[in-house]
Coordinates of C-alpha atoms and ligand atoms in Angstrom, one line a residue:
X619 CA -186.9 132.2 69.9
X620 CA -184.8 129.6 68.0
X621 CA -181.1 129.4 68.6
X622 CA -178.4 129.3 66.0
X623 CA -176.8 126.0 64.9
X624 CA -173.5 127.4 65.9
X625 CA -174.6 128.1 69.5
X626 CA -174.0 125.6 72.3
X627 CA -177.5 124.4 72.4
X628 CA -179.8 124.4 75.4
X629 CA -183.4 124.8 76.0
X630 CA -185.3 127.8 74.8
X631 CA -188.3 129.0 76.8
X632 CA -191.6 129.8 75.3
X633 CA -192.7 133.4 74.8
X634 CA -195.4 133.0 77.4
X635 CA -194.5 134.6 80.8
X636 CA -194.2 132.5 83.9
X637 CA -197.3 132.7 86.0
X638 CA -196.0 131.3 89.3
X639 CA -193.9 134.3 90.1
X640 CA -193.9 137.6 91.9
X641 CA -194.1 140.6 89.5
X642 CA -193.4 144.2 90.2
X643 CA -196.8 145.9 90.2
X644 CA -196.0 149.5 90.9
X645 CA -193.9 151.9 93.0
X646 CA -195.5 152.1 96.5
X647 CA -195.8 155.9 96.6
X648 CA -198.3 155.8 93.6
X649 CA -200.9 154.0 95.8
X650 CA -202.0 156.1 98.7
X651 CA -204.0 155.0 101.7
X652 CA -207.7 154.4 101.0
X653 CA -207.1 154.4 97.2
X654 CA -207.4 151.7 94.6
X655 CA -206.4 151.6 90.9
X656 CA -206.8 149.2 88.0
X657 CA -203.9 147.6 86.2
X658 CA -203.5 144.7 83.8
X659 CA -200.8 142.2 84.6
X660 CA -200.3 138.9 82.9
X661 CA -203.4 139.8 80.8
X662 CA -205.5 139.7 84.0
X663 CA -207.5 142.7 85.1
X664 CA -206.3 143.6 88.6
X665 CA -207.5 146.0 91.2
X666 CA -204.6 147.2 93.5
X667 CA -205.5 148.9 96.7
X668 CA -204.1 150.2 99.9
X669 CA -206.3 150.0 103.0
X670 CA -206.6 152.6 105.8
X671 CA -203.9 150.8 107.8
X672 CA -201.4 151.1 104.9
X673 CA -201.6 147.4 103.8
X674 CA -201.7 146.6 100.1
X675 CA -204.0 144.1 98.4
X676 CA -204.8 142.9 94.9
X677 CA -208.1 141.5 93.6
X678 CA -209.3 140.3 90.3
X679 CA -210.9 143.5 89.0
X680 CA -214.3 141.9 88.1
X681 CA -217.4 141.9 90.2
X682 CA -218.5 138.3 90.7
X683 CA -222.2 139.4 90.2
X684 CA -222.2 140.8 86.7
X685 CA -218.5 141.3 85.8
X686 CA -218.2 145.0 86.0
X687 CA -214.8 146.2 87.1
X688 CA -214.7 146.6 90.9
X689 CA -212.3 149.5 90.4
X690 CA -215.3 151.4 89.0
X691 CA -216.8 151.3 92.4
X692 CA -215.9 153.0 95.7
X693 CA -213.4 152.2 98.3
X694 CA -213.5 153.6 101.8
X695 CA -210.3 152.2 103.1
X696 CA -211.9 149.0 104.4
X697 CA -214.1 147.6 101.7
X698 CA -215.1 148.1 98.1
X699 CA -218.6 148.8 97.0
X700 CA -219.5 147.7 93.5
X701 CA -220.9 150.6 91.4
X702 CA -223.7 148.5 89.8
X703 CA -225.8 146.9 92.6
X704 CA -223.7 148.0 95.6
X705 CA -222.4 144.6 96.7
X706 CA -219.6 145.1 99.2
X707 CA -216.3 143.2 99.3
X708 CA -213.5 143.1 101.8
X709 CA -209.9 143.7 100.8
X710 CA -209.6 139.8 100.8
X711 CA -212.2 139.7 98.1
X712 CA -214.9 138.2 100.3
X713 CA -218.4 139.5 99.8
X714 CA -219.8 141.2 103.0
X715 CA -223.1 142.6 101.9
X716 CA -225.7 142.4 99.2
X717 CA -228.1 145.4 99.5
X718 CA -231.0 143.9 97.6
X719 CA -231.6 141.1 100.1
X720 CA -234.7 141.4 102.3
X721 CA -235.1 139.7 105.7
X722 CA -235.8 136.1 105.2
X723 CA -233.9 135.8 101.9
X724 CA -231.3 133.5 103.4
X725 CA -228.2 133.9 101.4
X726 CA -224.7 133.3 102.6
X727 CA -223.0 136.4 101.1
X728 CA -219.5 135.3 102.4
X729 CA -219.6 132.4 100.0
X730 CA -219.1 134.9 97.2
X731 CA -215.6 136.0 96.5
X732 CA -213.7 138.1 94.1
X733 CA -210.4 136.3 93.4
X734 CA -207.6 137.7 95.5
X735 CA -203.9 137.7 94.5
X736 CA -201.1 137.7 97.0
X737 CA -199.6 141.2 97.3
X738 CA -196.6 142.5 99.3
X739 CA -194.8 145.8 99.7
X740 CA -191.0 145.4 100.0
X741 CA -188.5 148.3 100.2
X742 CA -191.0 150.7 98.7
X743 CA -192.2 148.4 95.8
X744 CA -195.5 146.6 95.5
X745 CA -195.3 143.1 94.1
X746 CA -198.2 140.8 93.0
X747 CA -198.1 137.1 92.7
X748 CA -199.4 135.9 89.3
X749 CA -200.1 132.3 90.0
X750 CA -201.8 130.0 92.6
X751 CA -198.9 129.0 94.9
X752 CA -196.1 131.4 96.1
X753 CA -194.4 128.6 98.0
X754 CA -191.4 127.4 96.0
X755 CA -191.5 130.5 93.8
X756 CA -188.6 132.9 93.5
X757 CA -188.9 135.1 96.5
X758 CA -189.3 138.9 96.2
X759 CA -185.8 140.3 95.7
X760 CA -184.3 142.5 98.4
X761 CA -181.7 145.3 98.0
X762 CA -178.8 144.4 100.3
X763 CA -177.2 146.8 102.8
X764 CA -180.4 148.8 103.5
X765 CA -183.3 148.2 105.9
X766 CA -186.5 146.5 105.0
X767 CA -188.4 149.7 105.4
X768 CA -186.1 151.9 103.3
X769 CA -187.6 152.8 99.9
X770 CA -186.1 153.8 96.6
X771 CA -184.9 157.3 96.1
X772 CA -185.8 157.4 92.5
X773 CA -188.1 155.3 90.4
X774 CA -189.1 155.4 86.7
X775 CA -191.6 153.3 84.8
X776 CA -191.7 152.7 81.1
X777 CA -193.9 150.7 78.8
X778 CA -192.2 148.6 76.2
X779 CA -194.1 147.1 73.3
X780 CA -194.1 143.4 72.9
X781 CA -193.7 140.4 75.3
X782 CA -191.5 140.0 78.3
X783 CA -188.6 138.0 76.7
X784 CA -187.0 140.6 74.5
X785 CA -187.4 143.2 77.2
X786 CA -185.6 140.9 79.7
X787 CA -182.9 140.0 77.2
X788 CA -182.3 143.6 76.4
X789 CA -181.6 144.2 80.1
X790 CA -178.8 141.7 80.2
X791 CA -177.5 142.2 76.7
X792 CA -173.9 143.4 77.0
X793 CA -173.3 144.1 73.4
X794 CA -175.8 146.8 72.7
X795 CA -174.4 149.4 75.0
X796 CA -172.1 151.3 72.5
X797 CA -174.8 151.3 69.9
X798 CA -178.0 151.8 71.8
X799 CA -176.7 153.9 74.7
X800 CA -174.4 156.0 72.6
X801 CA -174.0 159.4 74.2
X802 CA -171.2 161.8 75.2
X803 CA -171.5 161.0 78.8
X804 CA -171.7 157.2 78.6
X805 CA -170.5 155.2 75.7
X806 CA -169.3 155.7 72.1
X807 CA -168.5 153.3 69.4
X808 CA -164.8 154.0 69.8
X809 CA -165.0 153.0 73.4
X810 CA -165.5 149.3 72.4
X811 CA -163.0 146.9 74.0
X812 CA -162.7 143.3 75.0
X813 CA -164.2 142.3 78.3
X814 CA -163.9 139.2 80.5
X815 CA -166.4 138.9 83.3
X816 CA -166.8 136.1 85.8
X817 CA -170.3 134.7 86.3
X818 CA -171.6 132.3 88.9
X819 CA -175.1 130.8 89.5
X820 CA -177.1 132.6 92.2
X821 CA -180.6 132.5 93.6
X822 CA -183.0 131.8 90.7
X823 CA -180.5 133.2 88.2
X824 CA -176.9 134.2 87.9
X825 CA -174.5 137.0 89.0
X826 CA -171.8 138.9 87.3
X827 CA -169.3 138.8 90.1
X828 CA -168.0 142.0 91.8
X829 CA -165.6 143.8 89.5
X830 CA -164.4 147.4 88.9
X831 CA -166.6 148.9 86.2
X832 CA -165.2 149.6 82.8
X833 CA -162.9 152.7 82.7
X834 CA -165.0 154.0 79.8
X835 CA -168.2 154.2 81.9
X836 CA -167.5 157.8 82.7
X837 CA -170.7 158.3 84.8
X838 CA -169.4 155.9 87.5
X839 CA -166.5 158.2 88.3
X840 CA -168.7 160.7 90.1
X841 CA -169.3 158.1 92.8
X842 CA -165.9 158.6 94.4
X843 CA -163.8 155.8 95.8
X844 CA -163.0 152.8 93.7
X845 CA -166.5 151.6 92.7
X846 CA -167.1 147.9 92.3
X847 CA -170.1 146.5 90.6
X848 CA -172.0 143.2 91.0
X849 CA -175.0 142.5 88.7
X850 CA -177.5 139.8 89.6
X851 CA -180.3 138.5 87.4
X852 CA -183.1 136.3 88.7
X853 CA -186.4 135.0 87.5
X854 CA -188.9 136.1 86.4
X855 CA -187.1 139.2 85.0
X856 CA -185.2 141.1 87.6
X857 CA -181.8 142.7 87.5
X858 CA -180.1 144.1 90.5
X859 CA -177.0 146.2 90.0
X860 CA -175.1 146.9 93.2
X861 CA -172.3 149.4 93.1
X862 CA -170.1 149.8 96.2
X863 CA -167.9 152.9 96.4
X864 CA -165.9 153.2 99.6
X865 CA -168.4 153.0 102.4
X866 CA -171.4 153.9 100.2
X867 CA -173.5 152.0 97.8
X868 CA -175.7 152.7 94.8
X869 CA -178.1 150.0 93.8
X870 CA -180.7 149.7 91.1
X871 CA -183.6 147.2 90.8
X872 CA -184.9 146.8 87.3
X873 CA -188.1 144.6 87.1
X874 CA -189.9 143.5 84.0
X875 CA -193.6 142.9 84.3
X876 CA -195.7 141.3 81.6
X877 CA -198.8 143.5 81.0
X878 CA -200.5 141.6 78.2
X879 CA -199.5 140.0 74.8
X880 CA -198.6 143.4 73.4
X881 CA -196.9 145.3 76.3
X882 CA -194.3 144.9 79.0
X883 CA -193.6 147.3 81.7
X884 CA -190.1 148.1 83.0
X885 CA -189.7 149.6 86.5
X886 CA -186.3 150.9 87.5
X887 CA -185.9 151.8 91.2
X888 CA -182.7 153.3 92.5
X889 CA -181.4 153.2 96.0
X890 CA -178.3 154.9 97.5
X891 CA -176.7 155.7 100.8
X892 CA -174.6 158.8 99.9
X893 CA -176.5 161.9 101.2
X894 CA -174.9 164.3 98.6
X895 CA -176.7 162.4 95.8
X896 CA -180.2 163.0 97.1
X897 CA -180.4 166.8 96.2
X898 CA -179.1 165.9 92.7
X899 CA -182.1 163.7 92.1
X900 CA -183.7 166.1 89.6
X901 CA -180.5 166.0 87.6
X902 CA -180.3 162.2 87.7
X903 CA -183.8 161.5 86.6
X904 CA -183.3 162.6 82.9
X905 CA -180.3 160.3 82.6
X906 CA -182.3 157.4 83.9
X907 CA -185.2 158.2 81.6
X908 CA -183.0 158.6 78.6
X909 CA -181.4 155.2 79.3
X910 CA -184.8 153.5 79.6
X911 CA -186.1 155.3 76.5
X912 CA -183.2 154.1 74.5
X913 CA -183.9 150.5 75.5
X914 CA -187.6 151.0 74.8
X915 CA -187.0 152.5 71.4
X916 CA -184.8 149.7 70.2
X917 CA -187.3 147.1 71.4
X918 CA -190.1 149.0 69.5
X919 CA -188.0 148.9 66.3
X920 CA -187.3 145.2 66.9
X921 CA -191.1 144.5 67.1
X922 CA -191.5 145.6 63.5
X923 CA -189.2 142.8 62.5
X924 CA -190.4 140.2 64.9
X925 CA -193.9 140.4 63.4
X926 CA -192.5 138.2 60.6
X927 CA -191.4 135.5 63.1
X928 CA -187.8 135.4 61.8
X929 CA -185.3 132.8 63.1
X930 CA -183.0 134.5 65.6
X931 CA -179.5 133.9 66.7
X932 CA -177.8 133.7 70.1
X933 CA -174.1 134.1 69.7
X934 CA -171.4 133.2 72.3
X935 CA -170.4 134.8 74.6
X936 CA -172.3 138.1 74.2
X937 CA -175.7 136.2 74.2
X938 CA -174.8 133.5 76.7
X939 CA -176.8 135.3 79.4
X940 CA -179.8 135.3 77.1
X941 CA -179.4 131.6 76.7
X942 CA -179.2 131.2 80.5
X943 CA -182.4 133.2 80.8
X944 CA -184.2 130.8 78.5
X945 CA -182.8 127.8 80.3
X946 CA -183.7 129.2 83.7
X947 CA -187.3 129.9 82.6
X948 CA -187.7 126.5 81.0
X949 CA -186.3 124.7 84.0
X950 CA -188.5 126.6 86.4
X951 CA -191.6 126.0 84.4
X952 CA -190.7 122.3 84.2
X953 CA -189.9 122.0 87.9
X954 CA -193.3 123.6 88.8
X955 CA -195.1 121.3 86.4
X956 CA -193.4 118.2 87.8
X957 CA -193.8 119.4 91.4
X958 CA -190.0 119.1 92.1
X959 CA -187.4 121.6 93.3
X960 CA -185.8 124.0 90.8
X961 CA -182.3 123.1 89.8
X962 CA -180.3 126.1 88.6
X963 CA -179.0 125.1 85.2
X964 CA -176.3 127.8 85.1
X965 CA -172.7 126.8 85.5
X966 CA -170.3 129.5 86.6
X967 CA -167.7 130.6 84.1
X968 CA -166.0 133.6 82.6
X969 CA -167.7 135.2 79.6
X970 CA -165.7 137.2 77.0
X971 CA -167.0 139.7 74.5
X972 CA -166.3 143.1 73.0
X973 CA -168.5 146.0 73.9
Ligands
FES1090 S1 -222.3 143.8 89.1 FE1 -221.3 144.3 91.0 S2 -223.0 144.3 92.4 FE2 -223.9 143.8 90.5
FE2_1091 FE1 -179.8 148.9 77.5

């Protein structure tokens, strides 16, 4: 993306996703014990599995023998057997058996490995590390005020066409609300008014500091108490919205995962502490889905235009967060390449826009 001449300048990241980062792979409940599944992330074929003990793992989904996907084989909760010649692999990718060998054919099977990716399960979500070295990478985000073992109460997954950048920018774009998310229960064009929000740099990104949500966001009122919202963004494409209402909280984690050059996945996991909300989950789900669908549909329309590689504009202050995203991404890529610590390029300030 190029920036407008009128904008305040700054680095613009490439369209390629960062590799040295943890990406949201899938909601934990979709991967049962003793099961494996195939999924492309960062253009790489991955096999994701959960062993008999409940631990998660990720391997490159290609047999080192003849390249057939290992996910076509069988998994017994401890090891994977390739469907072609029956080679067996541990969940760490190490080969443990080659059935064709006869006694005397000395061959060190453990030297053969299917590449393994670091995988972790945190607060119900499974994350995979896309690069070579997780040390010094943005850590896996954690939802505050709940335990490590507590999972989401609601999760939705949606595929967006196109690369990661426009999906991420759409997440932090404050000006599209009244146009894209127009509905009787949320926003209307007439609800547009001027806003001023204080931002500060935070871990691997920036945070819109705690504030009372706009009076015209009707859906917040059902929370009770005086809700206050804080929204944090961090690399590689994660948004955490934390709403505190009295002694309760409602928090959402939105994570953008690059699938391949033509697709991006958005996972939206919601956590809450108010018990009365849990039985209302079936009513809540359609709202979450319709929100995500609106964001997906607008990105899909945008793709038709982006095919012509038009120059694009980032306008202050509504697009300042998008500029920060590009700067954060570029700085992190440079810091990794130069082997030095990441220096957050965001300077705290108040942003003003109408929406
Ligand atoms: S291709 Fe996997 S064992 Fe031969
Ligand atoms: Fe949106």
